[in-house]
Coordinates of C-alpha atoms in Angstrom, one line a residue:
M1178 CA 188.5 -0.8 221.2
G1179 CA 185.0 -1.8 220.3
I1180 CA 182.6 -3.7 222.6
V1181 CA 183.1 -7.0 220.8
E1182 CA 186.9 -6.7 221.0
E1183 CA 186.8 -5.8 224.7
A1184 CA 184.2 -8.4 225.7
H1185 CA 186.2 -11.2 224.1
N1186 CA 189.7 -10.0 225.1
L1187 CA 190.6 -9.9 221.4
K1188 CA 194.3 -9.9 220.5
V1189 CA 195.8 -9.6 217.0
L1190 CA 199.5 -10.6 216.9
G1191 CA 202.1 -11.0 214.2
S1192 CA 202.2 -10.0 210.6
G1193 CA 201.5 -11.6 207.3
D1194 CA 199.0 -11.5 204.6
R1195 CA 197.1 -14.5 205.9
V1196 CA 194.9 -14.6 209.0
I1197 CA 194.7 -17.5 211.4
V1198 CA 192.0 -17.5 214.2
L1199 CA 192.6 -19.6 217.3
A1200 CA 189.5 -20.5 219.3
H1201 CA 189.6 -22.4 222.6
G1202 CA 187.3 -25.0 224.1
F1203 CA 185.4 -25.5 227.4
G1204 CA 187.1 -24.6 230.6
T1205 CA 190.1 -22.8 229.0
D1206 CA 190.9 -19.4 227.5
Q1207 CA 193.2 -18.1 224.8
S1208 CA 196.2 -19.1 227.0
V1209 CA 195.7 -22.7 225.8
W1210 CA 197.5 -21.7 222.6
K1211 CA 200.7 -20.5 224.2
H1212 CA 202.8 -23.2 222.7
L1213 CA 201.5 -22.6 219.2
V1214 CA 201.5 -18.8 218.9
P1215 CA 205.3 -18.3 218.7
H1216 CA 205.4 -20.5 215.6
L1217 CA 202.8 -18.5 213.8
V1218 CA 203.5 -14.8 214.4
D1219 CA 206.3 -14.4 211.8
D1220 CA 204.1 -15.7 209.0
F1221 CA 200.5 -14.9 210.0
R1222 CA 198.2 -12.3 211.6
V1223 CA 197.1 -14.4 214.6
V1224 CA 193.7 -13.6 216.1
L1225 CA 193.1 -14.8 219.7
Y1226 CA 189.9 -14.4 221.7
D1227 CA 188.1 -15.8 224.7
N1228 CA 184.7 -17.4 224.4
M1229 CA 182.0 -15.7 226.5
G1230 CA 181.8 -17.5 229.8
A1231 CA 185.5 -18.1 230.1
G1232 CA 187.0 -17.0 233.4
T1233 CA 188.8 -14.2 231.7
T1234 CA 185.5 -12.6 230.4
N1235 CA 183.1 -10.4 232.3
P1236 CA 180.3 -12.7 233.7
E1237 CA 177.9 -9.8 233.3
Y1238 CA 178.1 -10.2 229.5
F1239 CA 177.1 -13.9 229.7
D1240 CA 173.6 -14.2 228.4
F1241 CA 172.2 -17.6 229.5
N1242 CA 169.6 -17.7 226.7
R1243 CA 172.0 -16.7 224.0
Y1244 CA 174.6 -19.3 225.0
A1245 CA 172.0 -22.1 225.5
T1246 CA 172.9 -23.2 222.0
L1247 CA 176.2 -23.3 220.1
E1248 CA 174.8 -20.8 217.6
G1249 CA 175.3 -18.1 220.1
Y1250 CA 179.0 -18.7 220.0
A1251 CA 179.0 -18.9 216.2
Y1252 CA 177.3 -15.4 216.1
D1253 CA 180.1 -14.1 218.3
L1254 CA 182.7 -15.5 216.0
L1255 CA 181.2 -13.9 213.0
A1256 CA 180.9 -10.6 214.8
I1257 CA 184.6 -10.8 215.7
L1258 CA 185.6 -11.5 212.1
E1259 CA 183.5 -8.6 210.9
E1260 CA 184.7 -6.2 213.6
I1261 CA 188.4 -6.7 212.6
H1262 CA 187.7 -6.8 208.9
V1263 CA 188.8 -10.4 208.2
D1264 CA 187.9 -11.4 204.7
S1265 CA 189.2 -15.0 205.0
C1266 CA 190.9 -17.0 207.7
I1267 CA 192.3 -20.4 208.6
F1268 CA 190.2 -21.2 211.7
V1269 CA 191.6 -23.5 214.4
G1270 CA 188.9 -24.6 216.7
H1271 CA 189.5 -26.7 219.8
S1272 CA 186.8 -28.9 221.3
V1273 CA 183.4 -27.0 221.2
S1274 CA 185.0 -24.3 219.0
A1275 CA 185.5 -26.9 216.3
M1276 CA 181.7 -27.1 216.0
V1277 CA 181.3 -23.4 216.5
G1278 CA 183.5 -22.7 213.5
A1279 CA 181.6 -25.3 211.4
I1280 CA 178.3 -23.6 212.3
A1281 CA 179.6 -20.2 211.4
S1282 CA 181.0 -21.4 208.1
I1283 CA 177.6 -22.5 206.9
S1284 CA 176.3 -19.0 206.8
R1285 CA 179.6 -17.4 205.8
P1286 CA 181.8 -19.9 204.0
D1287 CA 183.7 -17.0 202.4
F1288 CA 185.2 -16.2 205.8
F1289 CA 186.9 -19.6 206.1
S1290 CA 189.6 -20.9 203.8
K1291 CA 189.7 -24.1 206.0
I1292 CA 188.8 -25.3 209.5
I1293 CA 191.2 -27.2 211.6
M1294 CA 189.3 -29.2 214.3
I1295 CA 191.1 -30.4 217.4
S1296 CA 189.2 -32.8 219.7
G1297 CA 185.9 -31.8 218.1
S1298 CA 182.6 -33.8 218.4
P1299 CA 179.2 -33.2 216.9
R1300 CA 177.5 -35.2 219.7
Y1301 CA 178.8 -36.5 223.0
L1302 CA 175.8 -38.7 223.8
N1303 CA 175.6 -42.3 222.5
D1304 CA 172.7 -42.9 220.1
V1305 CA 171.5 -45.7 217.9
D1306 CA 174.3 -46.3 215.4
Y1307 CA 176.4 -43.5 216.9
Y1308 CA 179.1 -43.7 219.6
G1309 CA 179.7 -40.4 221.3
G1310 CA 181.3 -41.8 224.5
F1311 CA 178.6 -40.9 227.1
E1312 CA 175.3 -42.1 228.3
Q1313 CA 172.7 -39.6 229.6
E1314 CA 173.3 -41.0 233.1
D1315 CA 177.0 -40.2 232.9
L1316 CA 176.2 -36.6 232.0
D1317 CA 173.6 -36.2 234.7
Q1318 CA 176.1 -37.3 237.3
L1319 CA 178.7 -34.9 235.8
F1320 CA 176.2 -31.9 236.0
E1321 CA 175.2 -32.9 239.5
A1322 CA 178.8 -33.0 240.7
M1323 CA 179.5 -29.6 239.2
G1324 CA 176.5 -28.1 240.9
A1325 CA 177.2 -29.7 244.3
N1326 CA 180.9 -28.7 244.7
Y1327 CA 182.4 -27.0 241.7
K1328 CA 185.9 -26.7 243.1
A1329 CA 186.1 -30.4 244.0
W1330 CA 184.7 -31.3 240.6
C1331 CA 187.4 -29.2 238.9
S1332 CA 190.1 -31.0 240.8
G1333 CA 188.8 -34.4 239.7
F1334 CA 187.8 -33.5 236.1
A1335 CA 191.0 -31.7 235.1
P1336 CA 193.4 -34.6 235.3
L1337 CA 190.9 -36.9 233.6
A1338 CA 190.4 -34.5 230.7
V1339 CA 194.1 -33.6 230.2
G1340 CA 195.3 -37.2 230.7
G1341 CA 198.8 -38.2 231.6
D1342 CA 200.6 -37.2 234.8
L1343 CA 198.4 -35.9 237.6
E1344 CA 201.0 -33.4 238.6
S1345 CA 201.7 -32.0 235.2
V1346 CA 201.9 -28.3 234.4
A1347 CA 199.0 -28.9 231.8
V1348 CA 196.8 -30.3 234.5
Q1349 CA 197.6 -27.4 236.8
E1350 CA 196.9 -25.0 233.9
F1351 CA 193.6 -26.5 233.0
S1352 CA 192.6 -26.6 236.7
R1353 CA 193.3 -22.9 236.9
T1354 CA 191.3 -21.8 233.9
L1355 CA 188.5 -24.2 234.8
F1356 CA 188.2 -22.9 238.3
N1357 CA 188.3 -19.3 237.0
M1358 CA 184.9 -19.8 235.5
R1359 CA 181.9 -18.7 237.6
P1360 CA 180.3 -22.0 238.7
D1361 CA 176.8 -21.3 237.4
I1362 CA 178.2 -20.2 234.1
A1363 CA 180.4 -23.3 233.9
L1364 CA 177.5 -25.6 234.5
S1365 CA 175.3 -23.9 231.9
V1366 CA 178.2 -24.0 229.3
A1367 CA 178.8 -27.7 230.1
Q1368 CA 175.2 -28.6 229.7
T1369 CA 175.0 -26.7 226.3
I1370 CA 178.0 -28.5 225.0
F1371 CA 177.5 -32.0 226.3
Q1372 CA 173.8 -32.0 225.3
S1373 CA 174.4 -30.6 221.8
D1374 CA 173.8 -32.5 218.6
M1375 CA 175.3 -31.0 215.5
R1376 CA 175.1 -34.2 213.3
Q1377 CA 172.3 -32.9 211.1
I1378 CA 174.3 -29.8 210.0
L1379 CA 177.6 -31.5 209.1
N1380 CA 176.6 -32.0 205.5
L1381 CA 176.0 -28.2 205.1
V1382 CA 179.7 -27.5 206.0
T1383 CA 181.4 -27.1 202.6
V1384 CA 184.7 -25.5 203.8
P1385 CA 187.7 -28.0 203.8
C1386 CA 188.1 -29.5 207.3
H1387 CA 191.3 -31.0 208.9
I1388 CA 190.2 -33.2 211.8
L1389 CA 192.9 -33.8 214.4
Q1390 CA 192.3 -36.1 217.4
S1391 CA 194.2 -37.6 220.2
V1392 CA 194.4 -41.4 220.2
K1393 CA 193.1 -41.3 223.8
D1394 CA 190.6 -38.7 224.8
L1395 CA 188.1 -38.9 227.7
A1396 CA 185.6 -36.7 226.0
V1397 CA 185.9 -37.8 222.3
P1398 CA 186.4 -41.4 221.2
V1399 CA 188.6 -41.8 218.1
V1400 CA 185.6 -43.1 216.1
V1401 CA 184.1 -39.6 216.2
S1402 CA 186.8 -38.2 214.0
E1403 CA 186.0 -40.8 211.4
Y1404 CA 182.2 -39.9 211.7
L1405 CA 183.1 -36.3 211.1
H1406 CA 185.2 -37.2 208.0
Q1407 CA 182.3 -39.3 206.6
N1408 CA 179.6 -36.8 207.2
L1409 CA 181.0 -33.3 206.6
G1410 CA 179.8 -31.8 203.3
G1411 CA 183.1 -30.7 201.9
E1412 CA 186.6 -32.1 201.7
S1413 CA 188.1 -33.4 204.9
I1414 CA 191.1 -35.3 206.2
V1415 CA 191.7 -37.1 209.6
E1416 CA 194.9 -37.4 211.5
V1417 CA 194.9 -39.3 214.8
M1418 CA 197.8 -38.2 216.9
T1419 CA 199.8 -40.2 219.5
S1420 CA 198.9 -37.6 222.1
D1421 CA 196.8 -38.4 225.2
G1422 CA 194.0 -36.2 226.4
H1423 CA 191.4 -33.6 225.3
L1424 CA 193.8 -30.6 225.4
P1425 CA 196.8 -32.0 223.4
Q1426 CA 198.0 -28.6 222.3
L1427 CA 198.6 -27.9 226.0
S1428 CA 199.7 -31.3 227.3
S1429 CA 201.7 -32.7 224.4
P1430 CA 203.0 -29.7 222.4
D1431 CA 206.0 -31.7 221.1
I1432 CA 203.6 -34.1 219.3
V1433 CA 200.8 -31.7 218.5
I1434 CA 202.5 -28.4 217.4
P1435 CA 204.3 -30.0 214.4
V1436 CA 201.1 -31.7 213.3
L1437 CA 199.1 -28.4 213.6
L1438 CA 201.7 -26.5 211.7
K1439 CA 201.6 -29.1 208.9
H1440 CA 197.8 -28.8 208.6
I1441 CA 197.9 -25.0 208.8
R1442 CA 200.5 -24.8 206.0
Y1443 CA 199.2 -27.5 203.6
D1444 CA 195.8 -27.8 202.1
I1445 CA 194.0 -31.0 201.4
S1446 CA 195.0 -32.1 197.9
V1447 CA 192.0 -33.0 195.9
A1448 CA 192.8 -35.9 193.6

């Protein structure tokens, strides 16, 4: 196993001519896809990996400078695809990985037949004529709470992010993977994500994008999905799901998995 594969806990499952890559968001790891993977392995080669900084990765490999921008994660993604000789894939990116896939596709559009974005956002901060959902003061308080008592912050943040029942298995699962992150790494990753602004690169993304969004999401207002649709450079389609929360593939699989499978199997028809 190569260093790239080992560092990212790379797994390739299933069989099929087509490749699908599943990339998780902040505070989780590849286990967030556990409800989706069984539906894919008969028809696809399924590539799973962990973003550097996830609790399942070696913290010694986390380069604070490299991962101070989302480009660092995009370079990792391209290295993974090259390492396992993927010529073209369907890329499913959750949360920050939606933007990571978009960035990677700008330099290597040939690697991506389409990108499926779940709960993605190009910018979390509000701006003139843009609603991202957060003011700087909100983010400063979030970062301060993370730095002061990470475990307490995890306990409060997990149910807010997941939504729904406080005692749900999904909340417990997200709490576990969130708490598995080393606190200083988690804070650095959160700062990189929440302070990011990818709006200026959206028009450079030419790969077809399927934008999936929960109707209620603490981190990403529904209007953001429409903003992506209007500003991406290639074909795109939006579907707002009746799910609640930022990790709907984990918390509402009965709603989300059929929608995901539909968008994986069918391309955007260009009239």
